[in-house]
Coordinates of C-alpha atoms in Angstrom, one line a residue:
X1 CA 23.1 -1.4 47.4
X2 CA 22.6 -1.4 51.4
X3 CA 21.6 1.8 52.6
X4 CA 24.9 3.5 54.2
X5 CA 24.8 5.0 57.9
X6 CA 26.0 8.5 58.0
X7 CA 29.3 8.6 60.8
X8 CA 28.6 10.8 63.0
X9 CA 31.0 12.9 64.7
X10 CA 31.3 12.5 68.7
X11 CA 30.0 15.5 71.1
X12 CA 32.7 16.9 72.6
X13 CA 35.7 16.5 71.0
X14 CA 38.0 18.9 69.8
X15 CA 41.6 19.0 68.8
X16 CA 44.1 20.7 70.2
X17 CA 45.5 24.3 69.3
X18 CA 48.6 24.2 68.5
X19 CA 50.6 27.9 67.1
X20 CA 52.8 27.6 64.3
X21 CA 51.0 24.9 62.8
X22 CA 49.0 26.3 60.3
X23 CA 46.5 28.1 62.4
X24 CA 45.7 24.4 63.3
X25 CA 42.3 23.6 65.0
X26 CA 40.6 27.0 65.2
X27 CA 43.6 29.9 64.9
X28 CA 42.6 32.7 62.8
X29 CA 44.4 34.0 60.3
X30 CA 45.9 37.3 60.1
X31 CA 43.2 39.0 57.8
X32 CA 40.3 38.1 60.1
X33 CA 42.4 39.4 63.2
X34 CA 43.0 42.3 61.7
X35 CA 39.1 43.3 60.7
X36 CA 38.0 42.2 64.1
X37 CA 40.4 45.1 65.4
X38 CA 38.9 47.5 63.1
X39 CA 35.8 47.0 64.7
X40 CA 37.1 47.1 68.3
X41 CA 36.6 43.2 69.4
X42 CA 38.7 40.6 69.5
X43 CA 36.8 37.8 67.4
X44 CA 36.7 34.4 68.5
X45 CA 38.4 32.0 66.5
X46 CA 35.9 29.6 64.6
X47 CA 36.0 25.7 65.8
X48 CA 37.0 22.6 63.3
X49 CA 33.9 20.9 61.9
X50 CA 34.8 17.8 63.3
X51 CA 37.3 15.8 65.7
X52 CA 40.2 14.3 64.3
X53 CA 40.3 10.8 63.2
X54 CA 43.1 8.2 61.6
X55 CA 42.6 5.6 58.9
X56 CA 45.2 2.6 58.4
X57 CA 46.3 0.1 56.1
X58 CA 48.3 -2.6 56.1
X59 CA 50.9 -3.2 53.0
X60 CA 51.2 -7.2 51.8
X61 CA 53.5 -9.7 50.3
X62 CA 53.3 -12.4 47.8
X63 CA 53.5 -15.5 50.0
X64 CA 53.6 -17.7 46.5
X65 CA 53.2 -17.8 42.7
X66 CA 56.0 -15.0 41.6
X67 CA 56.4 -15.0 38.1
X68 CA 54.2 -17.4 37.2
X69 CA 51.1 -15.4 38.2
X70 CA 52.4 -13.5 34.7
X71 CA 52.0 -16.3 32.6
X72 CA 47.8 -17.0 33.6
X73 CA 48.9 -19.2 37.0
X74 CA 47.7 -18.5 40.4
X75 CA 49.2 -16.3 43.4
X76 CA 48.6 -16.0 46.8
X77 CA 49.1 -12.1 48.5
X78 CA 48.5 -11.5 52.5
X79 CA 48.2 -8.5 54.5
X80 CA 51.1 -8.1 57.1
X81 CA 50.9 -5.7 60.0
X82 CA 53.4 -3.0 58.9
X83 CA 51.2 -0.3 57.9
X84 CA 50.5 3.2 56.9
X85 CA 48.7 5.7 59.5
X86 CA 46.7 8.8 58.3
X87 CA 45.9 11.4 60.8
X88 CA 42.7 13.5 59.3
X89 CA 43.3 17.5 61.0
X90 CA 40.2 19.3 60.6
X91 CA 40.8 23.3 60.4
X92 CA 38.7 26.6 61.2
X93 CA 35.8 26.9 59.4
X94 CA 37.3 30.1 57.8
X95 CA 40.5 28.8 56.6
X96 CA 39.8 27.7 52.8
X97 CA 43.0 24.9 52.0
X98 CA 43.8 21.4 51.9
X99 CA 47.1 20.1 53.2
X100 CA 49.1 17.1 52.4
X101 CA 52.1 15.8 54.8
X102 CA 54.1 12.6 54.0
X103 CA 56.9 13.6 56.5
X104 CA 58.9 10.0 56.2
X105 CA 59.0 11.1 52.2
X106 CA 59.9 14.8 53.3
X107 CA 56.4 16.0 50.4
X108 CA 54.4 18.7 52.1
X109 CA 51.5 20.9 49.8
X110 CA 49.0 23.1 50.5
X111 CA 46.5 23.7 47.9
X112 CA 43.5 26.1 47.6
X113 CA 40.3 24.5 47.8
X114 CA 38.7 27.5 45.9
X115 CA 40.8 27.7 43.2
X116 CA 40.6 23.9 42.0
X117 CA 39.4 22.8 38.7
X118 CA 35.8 21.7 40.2
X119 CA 34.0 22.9 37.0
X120 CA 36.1 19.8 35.0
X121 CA 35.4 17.3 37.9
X122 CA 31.4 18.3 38.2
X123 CA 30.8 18.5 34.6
X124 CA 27.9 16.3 34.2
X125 CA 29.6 14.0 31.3
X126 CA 32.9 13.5 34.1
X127 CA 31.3 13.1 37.5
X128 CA 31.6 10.6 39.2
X129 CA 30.1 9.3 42.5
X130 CA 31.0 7.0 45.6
X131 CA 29.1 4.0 44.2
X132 CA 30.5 4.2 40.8
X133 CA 33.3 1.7 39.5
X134 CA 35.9 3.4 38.0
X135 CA 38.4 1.5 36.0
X136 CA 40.6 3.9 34.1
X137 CA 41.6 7.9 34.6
X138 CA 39.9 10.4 32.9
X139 CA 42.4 12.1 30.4
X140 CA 40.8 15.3 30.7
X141 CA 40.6 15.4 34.1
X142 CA 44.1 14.1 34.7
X143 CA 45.2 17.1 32.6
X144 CA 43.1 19.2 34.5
X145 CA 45.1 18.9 37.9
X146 CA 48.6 19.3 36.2
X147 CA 48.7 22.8 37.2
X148 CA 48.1 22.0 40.7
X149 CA 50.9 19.0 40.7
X150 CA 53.6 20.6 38.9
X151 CA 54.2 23.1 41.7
X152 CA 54.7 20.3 44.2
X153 CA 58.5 19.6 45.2
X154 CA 59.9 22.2 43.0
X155 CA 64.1 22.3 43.0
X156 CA 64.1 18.8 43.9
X157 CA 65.6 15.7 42.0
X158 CA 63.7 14.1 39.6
X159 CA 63.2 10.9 40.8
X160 CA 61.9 12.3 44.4
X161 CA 59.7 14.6 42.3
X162 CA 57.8 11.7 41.0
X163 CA 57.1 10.1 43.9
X164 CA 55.6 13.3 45.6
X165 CA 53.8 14.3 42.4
X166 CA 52.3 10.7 42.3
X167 CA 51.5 10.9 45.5
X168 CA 49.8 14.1 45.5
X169 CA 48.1 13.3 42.3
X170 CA 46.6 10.6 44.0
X171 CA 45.1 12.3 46.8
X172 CA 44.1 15.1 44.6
X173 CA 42.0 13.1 42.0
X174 CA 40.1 11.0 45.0
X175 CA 39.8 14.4 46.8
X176 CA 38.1 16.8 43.7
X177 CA 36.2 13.3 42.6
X178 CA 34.8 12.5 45.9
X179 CA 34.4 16.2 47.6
X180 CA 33.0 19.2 46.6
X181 CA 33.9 22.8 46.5
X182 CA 32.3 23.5 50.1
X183 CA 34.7 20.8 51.1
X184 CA 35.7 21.7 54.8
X185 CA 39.4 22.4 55.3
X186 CA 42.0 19.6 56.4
X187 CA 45.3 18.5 57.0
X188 CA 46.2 14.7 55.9
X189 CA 49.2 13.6 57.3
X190 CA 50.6 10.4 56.8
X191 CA 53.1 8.1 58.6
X192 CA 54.2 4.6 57.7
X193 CA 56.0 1.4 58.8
X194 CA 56.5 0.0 55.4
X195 CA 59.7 0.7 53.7
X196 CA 58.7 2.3 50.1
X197 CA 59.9 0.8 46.9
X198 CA 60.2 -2.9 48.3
X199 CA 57.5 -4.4 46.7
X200 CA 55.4 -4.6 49.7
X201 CA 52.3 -2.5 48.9
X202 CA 53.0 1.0 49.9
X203 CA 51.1 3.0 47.4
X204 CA 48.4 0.7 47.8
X205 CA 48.3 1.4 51.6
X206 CA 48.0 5.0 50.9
X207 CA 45.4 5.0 48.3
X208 CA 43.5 2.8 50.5
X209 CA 43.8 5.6 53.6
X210 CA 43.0 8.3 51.2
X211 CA 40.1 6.9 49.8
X212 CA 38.6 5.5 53.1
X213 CA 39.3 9.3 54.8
X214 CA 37.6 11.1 51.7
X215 CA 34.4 8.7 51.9
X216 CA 34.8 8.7 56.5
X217 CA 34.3 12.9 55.5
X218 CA 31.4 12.6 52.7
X219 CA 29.4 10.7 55.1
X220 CA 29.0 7.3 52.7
X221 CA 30.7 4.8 55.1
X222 CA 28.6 2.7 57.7
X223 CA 30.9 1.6 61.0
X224 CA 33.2 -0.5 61.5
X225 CA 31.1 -1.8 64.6
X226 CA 31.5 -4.9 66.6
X227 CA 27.9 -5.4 65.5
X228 CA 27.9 -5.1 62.1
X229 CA 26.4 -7.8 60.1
X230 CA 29.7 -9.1 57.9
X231 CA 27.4 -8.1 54.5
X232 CA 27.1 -4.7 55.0
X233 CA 30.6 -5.0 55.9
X234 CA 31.7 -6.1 52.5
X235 CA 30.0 -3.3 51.0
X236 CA 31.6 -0.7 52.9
X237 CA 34.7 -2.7 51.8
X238 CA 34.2 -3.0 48.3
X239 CA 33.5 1.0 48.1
X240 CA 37.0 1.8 49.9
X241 CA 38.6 -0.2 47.2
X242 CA 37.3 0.8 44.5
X243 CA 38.5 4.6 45.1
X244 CA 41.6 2.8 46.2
X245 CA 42.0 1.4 42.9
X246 CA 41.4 4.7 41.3
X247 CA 45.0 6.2 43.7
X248 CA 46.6 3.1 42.2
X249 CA 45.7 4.1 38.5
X250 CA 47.2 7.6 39.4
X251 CA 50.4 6.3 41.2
X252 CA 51.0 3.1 38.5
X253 CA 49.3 3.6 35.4
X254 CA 48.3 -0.4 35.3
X255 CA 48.2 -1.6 39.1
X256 CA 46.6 -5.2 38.8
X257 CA 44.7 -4.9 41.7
X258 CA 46.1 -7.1 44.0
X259 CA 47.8 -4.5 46.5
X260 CA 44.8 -2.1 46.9
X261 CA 42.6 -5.5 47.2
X262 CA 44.7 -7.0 49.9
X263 CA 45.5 -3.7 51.7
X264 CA 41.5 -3.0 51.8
X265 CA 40.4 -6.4 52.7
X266 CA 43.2 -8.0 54.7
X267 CA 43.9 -11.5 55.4
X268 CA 44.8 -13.0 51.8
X269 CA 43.3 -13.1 48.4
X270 CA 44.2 -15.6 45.6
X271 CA 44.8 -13.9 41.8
X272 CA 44.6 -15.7 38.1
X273 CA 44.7 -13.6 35.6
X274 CA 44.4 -16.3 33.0
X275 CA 43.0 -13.6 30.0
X276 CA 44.9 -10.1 30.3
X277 CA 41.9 -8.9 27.9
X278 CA 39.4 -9.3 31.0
X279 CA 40.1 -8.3 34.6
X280 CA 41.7 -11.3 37.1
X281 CA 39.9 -13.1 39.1
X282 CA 40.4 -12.2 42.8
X283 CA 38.9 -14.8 45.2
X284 CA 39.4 -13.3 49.2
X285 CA 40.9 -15.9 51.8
X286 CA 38.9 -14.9 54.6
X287 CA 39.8 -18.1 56.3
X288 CA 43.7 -17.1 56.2
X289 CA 45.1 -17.9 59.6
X290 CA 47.5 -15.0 61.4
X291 CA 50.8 -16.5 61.3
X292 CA 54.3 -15.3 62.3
X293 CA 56.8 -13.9 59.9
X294 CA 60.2 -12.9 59.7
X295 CA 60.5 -9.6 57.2
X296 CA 63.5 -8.7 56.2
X297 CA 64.4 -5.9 53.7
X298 CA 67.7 -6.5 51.6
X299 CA 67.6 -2.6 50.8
X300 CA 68.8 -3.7 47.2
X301 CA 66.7 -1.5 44.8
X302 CA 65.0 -3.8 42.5
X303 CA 63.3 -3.9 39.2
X304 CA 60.0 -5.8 38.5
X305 CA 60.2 -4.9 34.9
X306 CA 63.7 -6.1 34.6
X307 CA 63.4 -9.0 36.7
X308 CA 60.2 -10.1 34.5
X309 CA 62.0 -10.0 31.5
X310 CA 64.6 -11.9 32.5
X311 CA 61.9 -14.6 33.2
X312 CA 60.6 -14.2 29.6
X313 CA 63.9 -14.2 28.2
X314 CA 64.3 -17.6 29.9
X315 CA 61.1 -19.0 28.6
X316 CA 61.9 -17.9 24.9
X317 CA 65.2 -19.7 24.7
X318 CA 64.2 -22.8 26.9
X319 CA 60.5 -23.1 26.8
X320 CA 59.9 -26.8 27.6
X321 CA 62.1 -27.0 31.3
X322 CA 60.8 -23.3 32.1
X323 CA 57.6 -23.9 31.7
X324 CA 57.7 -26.9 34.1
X325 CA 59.0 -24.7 36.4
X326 CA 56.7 -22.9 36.3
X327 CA 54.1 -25.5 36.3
X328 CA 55.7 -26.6 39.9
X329 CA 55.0 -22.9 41.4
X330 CA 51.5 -23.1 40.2
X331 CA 51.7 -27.0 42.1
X332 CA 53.1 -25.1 45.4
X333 CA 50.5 -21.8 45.4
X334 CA 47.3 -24.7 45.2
X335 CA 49.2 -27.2 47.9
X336 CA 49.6 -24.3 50.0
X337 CA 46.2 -22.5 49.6
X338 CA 44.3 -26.4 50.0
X339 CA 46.5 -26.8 52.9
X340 CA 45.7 -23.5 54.7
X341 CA 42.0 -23.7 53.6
X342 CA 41.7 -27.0 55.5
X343 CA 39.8 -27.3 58.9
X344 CA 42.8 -29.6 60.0
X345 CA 45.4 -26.3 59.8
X346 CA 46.7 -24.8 63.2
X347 CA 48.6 -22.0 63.0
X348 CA 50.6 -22.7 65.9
X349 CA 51.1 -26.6 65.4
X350 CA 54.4 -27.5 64.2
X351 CA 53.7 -30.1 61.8
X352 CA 51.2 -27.2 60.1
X353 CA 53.8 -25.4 60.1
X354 CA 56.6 -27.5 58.5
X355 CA 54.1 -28.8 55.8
X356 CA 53.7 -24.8 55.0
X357 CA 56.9 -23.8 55.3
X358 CA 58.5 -26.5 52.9
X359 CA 56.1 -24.8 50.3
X360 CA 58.1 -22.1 51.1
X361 CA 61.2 -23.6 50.5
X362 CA 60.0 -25.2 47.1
X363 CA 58.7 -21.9 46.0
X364 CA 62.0 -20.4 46.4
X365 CA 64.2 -23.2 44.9
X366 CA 61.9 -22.5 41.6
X367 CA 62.9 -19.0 41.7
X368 CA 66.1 -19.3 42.1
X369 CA 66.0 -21.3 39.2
X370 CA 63.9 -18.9 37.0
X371 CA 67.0 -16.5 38.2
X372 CA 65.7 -14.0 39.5
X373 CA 66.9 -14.6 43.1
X374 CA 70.3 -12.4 44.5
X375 CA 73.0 -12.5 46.1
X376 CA 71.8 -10.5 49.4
X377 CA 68.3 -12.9 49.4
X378 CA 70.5 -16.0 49.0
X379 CA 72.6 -14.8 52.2
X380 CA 69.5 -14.3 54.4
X381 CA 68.3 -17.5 53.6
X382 CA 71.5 -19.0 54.5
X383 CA 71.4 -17.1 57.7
X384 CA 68.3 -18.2 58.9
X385 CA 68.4 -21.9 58.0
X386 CA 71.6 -21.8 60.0
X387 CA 69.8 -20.8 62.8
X388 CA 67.0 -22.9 62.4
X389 CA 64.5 -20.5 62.8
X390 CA 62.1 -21.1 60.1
X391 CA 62.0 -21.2 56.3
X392 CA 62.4 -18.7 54.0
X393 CA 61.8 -17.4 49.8
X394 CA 61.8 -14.4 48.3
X395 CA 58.9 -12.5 47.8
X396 CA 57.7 -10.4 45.0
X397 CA 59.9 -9.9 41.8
X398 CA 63.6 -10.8 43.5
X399 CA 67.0 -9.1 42.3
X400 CA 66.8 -7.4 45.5
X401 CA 63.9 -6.3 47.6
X402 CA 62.8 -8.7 50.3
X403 CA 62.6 -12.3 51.9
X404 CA 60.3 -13.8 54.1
X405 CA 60.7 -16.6 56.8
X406 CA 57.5 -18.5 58.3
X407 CA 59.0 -18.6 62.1
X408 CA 58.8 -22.1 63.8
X409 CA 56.7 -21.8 66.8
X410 CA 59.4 -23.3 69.2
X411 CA 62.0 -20.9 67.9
X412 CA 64.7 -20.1 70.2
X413 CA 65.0 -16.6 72.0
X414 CA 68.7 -16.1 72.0
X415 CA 68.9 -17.8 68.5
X416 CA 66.9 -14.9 67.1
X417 CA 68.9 -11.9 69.1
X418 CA 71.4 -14.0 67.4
X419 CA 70.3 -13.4 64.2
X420 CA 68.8 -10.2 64.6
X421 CA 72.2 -8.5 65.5
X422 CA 74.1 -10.5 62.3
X423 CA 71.5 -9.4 59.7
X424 CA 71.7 -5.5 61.5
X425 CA 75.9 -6.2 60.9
X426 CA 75.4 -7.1 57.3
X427 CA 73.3 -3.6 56.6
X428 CA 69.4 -6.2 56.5
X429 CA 66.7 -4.4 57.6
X430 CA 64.1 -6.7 59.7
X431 CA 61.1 -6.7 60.7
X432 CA 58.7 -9.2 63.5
X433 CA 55.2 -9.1 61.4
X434 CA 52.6 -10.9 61.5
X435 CA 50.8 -12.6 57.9
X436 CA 47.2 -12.2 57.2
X437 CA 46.3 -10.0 59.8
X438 CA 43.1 -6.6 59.4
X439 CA 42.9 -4.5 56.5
X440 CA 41.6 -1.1 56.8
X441 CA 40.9 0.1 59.9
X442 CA 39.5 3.6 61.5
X443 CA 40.4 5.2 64.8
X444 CA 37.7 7.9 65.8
X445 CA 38.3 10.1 66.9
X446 CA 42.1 9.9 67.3
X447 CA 42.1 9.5 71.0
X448 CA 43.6 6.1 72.1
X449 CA 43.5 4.3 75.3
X450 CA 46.1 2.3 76.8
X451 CA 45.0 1.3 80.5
X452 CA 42.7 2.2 83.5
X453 CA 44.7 5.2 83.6
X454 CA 44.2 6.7 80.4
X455 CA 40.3 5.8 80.9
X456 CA 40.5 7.7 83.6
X457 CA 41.5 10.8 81.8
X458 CA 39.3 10.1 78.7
X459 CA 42.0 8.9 76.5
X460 CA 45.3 10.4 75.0
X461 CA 44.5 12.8 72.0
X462 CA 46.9 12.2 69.0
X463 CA 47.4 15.7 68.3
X464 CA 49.4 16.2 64.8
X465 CA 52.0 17.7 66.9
X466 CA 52.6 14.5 68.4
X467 CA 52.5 12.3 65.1
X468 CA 55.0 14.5 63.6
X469 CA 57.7 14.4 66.1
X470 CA 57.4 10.8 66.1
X471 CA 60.7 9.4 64.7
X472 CA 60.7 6.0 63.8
X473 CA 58.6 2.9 63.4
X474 CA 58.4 2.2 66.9
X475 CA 57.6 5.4 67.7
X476 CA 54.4 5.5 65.4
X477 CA 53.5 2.0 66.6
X478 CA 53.8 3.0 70.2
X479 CA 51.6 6.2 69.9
X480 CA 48.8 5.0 67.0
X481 CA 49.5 1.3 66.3
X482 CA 46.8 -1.0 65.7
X483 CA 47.1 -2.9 68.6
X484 CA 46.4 -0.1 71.3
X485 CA 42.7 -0.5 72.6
X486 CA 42.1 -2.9 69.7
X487 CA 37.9 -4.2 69.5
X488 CA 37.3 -1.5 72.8
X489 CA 37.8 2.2 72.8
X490 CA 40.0 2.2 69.7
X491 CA 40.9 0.7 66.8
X492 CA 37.8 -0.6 64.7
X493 CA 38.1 -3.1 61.5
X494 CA 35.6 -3.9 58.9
X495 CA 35.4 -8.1 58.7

């Protein structure tokens, strides 16, 4: 294993102070104020450790090979460029707590750094370190944190309980397995673009922020630099994903992989699991092209589970002509990777496109045979082959969730307003993305710089009262997104 670089925090820069935040960024807290007047001086409130800095992820979709990835054939999952932003607070060196903010999902929890089960994380039969693989949760452990998860979210329903004490049990098992009990104090707060629950990677893009923060903080991560020899890259890679895996084992139980993978790497990967007794075999795309995609969100809730059995229900009773269907999505996932992995393929040149985007529409006549397509997908597609805008399939399980349509690159510009305002009327929610784009991604400090004016000035700070009053997905694109002093002063990629 390469040698790692330690990241070193710039001279210089502080965040700011801000009251009523938690003593943020060097407040003291009301016992040290109070012995400080006991002995007649004020006393100077301690400084963070180091600046603050953001990690992001991208979520994915399953361009082909639904369903039929479950019976040993191959899929193909890409990044797209909705994504999940983690701002990384560093506190006083006297406060002694760990905070976790997921503001879209309404969790906030504040644990004790002092009074978490360490001794069960550091004995020497359960540590584990950054290198290691780890492919399955420690019982012991996991039972370990459930008095520190239980308290999260109490008095609310059920189901939002789960999803906040998922998401904290996460973060909690990456942060006692990869930190230590001098562990400086932080806030995590987290903001994302991806709508949660649609199948499009959102866990995944969290675990992957978490564990790239927690190894940024222990030192164990070299760059991202412009210069940095695409090897030691990988590695770097690889280490963020296996802790990413280990959020996913917390959040899912039996994640395959794929999302955390995807979200890590970027670009594409293509998945056969052909032996669920072995792991898949994951084989990166790192020659997937960047192309332009139509997103949109039916907002029906959806069921891979249910939608699955429904496939194996299908294959029970007619095994012969469901097989063969299945046979022709395995056809359309290697046409489609052949034809994206050839030197011949322009993203931006029609006939490229067509020849890809009639894989599309194969793909989805398959599924809709399989059944497991809706009502509300069937109506999108409808909508946007009537506007001759591109073509379109479902993506992921079906019976809800989303559709995607590769966009034609001569598409035109009232046709789309067109279409964006009837799928807003019908209740769609849509999205402009782009396929195959970064993966993880670091921004440090969190200062971003948008012109010769902000250079000027030394950059715009994202304080974490700014990224909380943030209200929407524009809003959190316009202040931190990926594209804002991207390859300068800004956002940096491992590829």
């Amino acid at each position: 294993m390469a040698a790692s670089e330690e990241t070193a925090a710039p001279n210089g820069v502080n965040g700011e102070s801000h009251q009523g935040q938690n003593d943020l960024n060097g407040a003291t807290d009301s016992k040290t104020t109070t012995l400080g007047r006991r002995q007649g001086t004020e006393r100077k409130a301690s400084q963070p450790l180091m600046p603050s800095y953001m990690v992001s992820a991208p979520g994915k979709v399953i361009v082909h090979g639904e369903h039929a990835v479950v019976y040993g054939k191959a899929a193909i999952a890409a990044a797209i460029n909705l994504r999940s932003y983690l701002l990384v607070t560093a506190l006083s060196k006297s406060r002694r707590t760990v905070q976790l903010i997921f503001p879209d999902i309404k969790l906030d929890h504040t644990w004790d750094i002092d009074t978490l089960p360490w001794d069960a994380f550091s004995a020497p039969s359960k540590k584990k370190y950054y290198y290691d693989l780890v492919s399955e949760l420690d019982p012991d452990l996991v039972e370990a944190m459930q008095p520190f998860i239980k308290p999260v979210s109490p008095g609310l329903p059920d189901h939002v309980r789960k999803v906040h004490q998922n998401a904290a049990s996460a973060f909690l098992y990456l942060f006692l397995s990869l930190s230590s009990p001098s562990a400086p104090a932080y806030i995590y707060t987290l903001r994302s673009t991806l709508p949660i629950g649609a199948g499009l990677g959102s866990s995944a893009s969290i675990s992957v922020c978490l564990s790239a923060a927690l190894l940024l903080q222990i030192h164990v991560l070299s760059g991202p630099h412009p210069d940095q020899p695409p090897s030691e890259a990988a590695i770097q890679v690889e280490r963020i994903n296996r802790w990413a895996f280990v959020g996913e084992l917390c959040i899912h139980g039996n994640p395959s992989g794929v999302d955390n993978t995807v979200s890590t790497g970027g670009k594409a990967v293509l998945f056969k699991r052909s032996d669920y007794t072995k792991p898949p075999v994951v084989t990166l795309l790192r020659s997937f092209p960047e192309l332009p995609l139509l997103l949109v969100n039916t907002r029906e809730p959806r069921s891979t589970a249910i939608e699955v059995a429904k496939v194996g229900g299908l294959k029970n009773k007619h095994p012969l002509p469901t097989e063969a269907i299945l046979d022709t999505i395995d056809k359309v996932t290697e046409s489609a990777n052949t034809l994206l992995a050839s030197p011949n393929f322009k993203p931006y040149d029609p006939a490229c496109l067509q020849s890809l985007g009639e894989l599309f529409t194969l793909n989805h006549g398959a599924l809709v045979a399989l059944g497991v397509s809706h009502p509300k997908l069937e109506r999108i597609r409808e909508l946007i082959d009537h506007a001759g805008l591109g073509w379109t399939k479902l993506t992921g399980a079906g019976g809800g969730g989303c559709a995607i349509a590769l966009l034609k690159p001569e598409m035109d510009a009232d046709a789309l307003k067109k279409l964006e305002e009837q799928l807003h009327k019908e209740g769609f929610q849509k999205f402009e993305t782009t396929l195959g784009g970064d993966g993880v991604g670091v921004l440090w400090p969190a200062i971003v710089h948008r012109g010769s004016q902000d250079e000027e000035k030394g950059g715009e700070e994202v304080s974490l009262e700014k990224f909380l009053k943030v209200e929407d997905n524009d809003g959190i694109e316009k202040l931190v997104g990926v594209g804002i002093g991207r390859d300068g002063k800004g956002w940096r990629f491992w590829r």
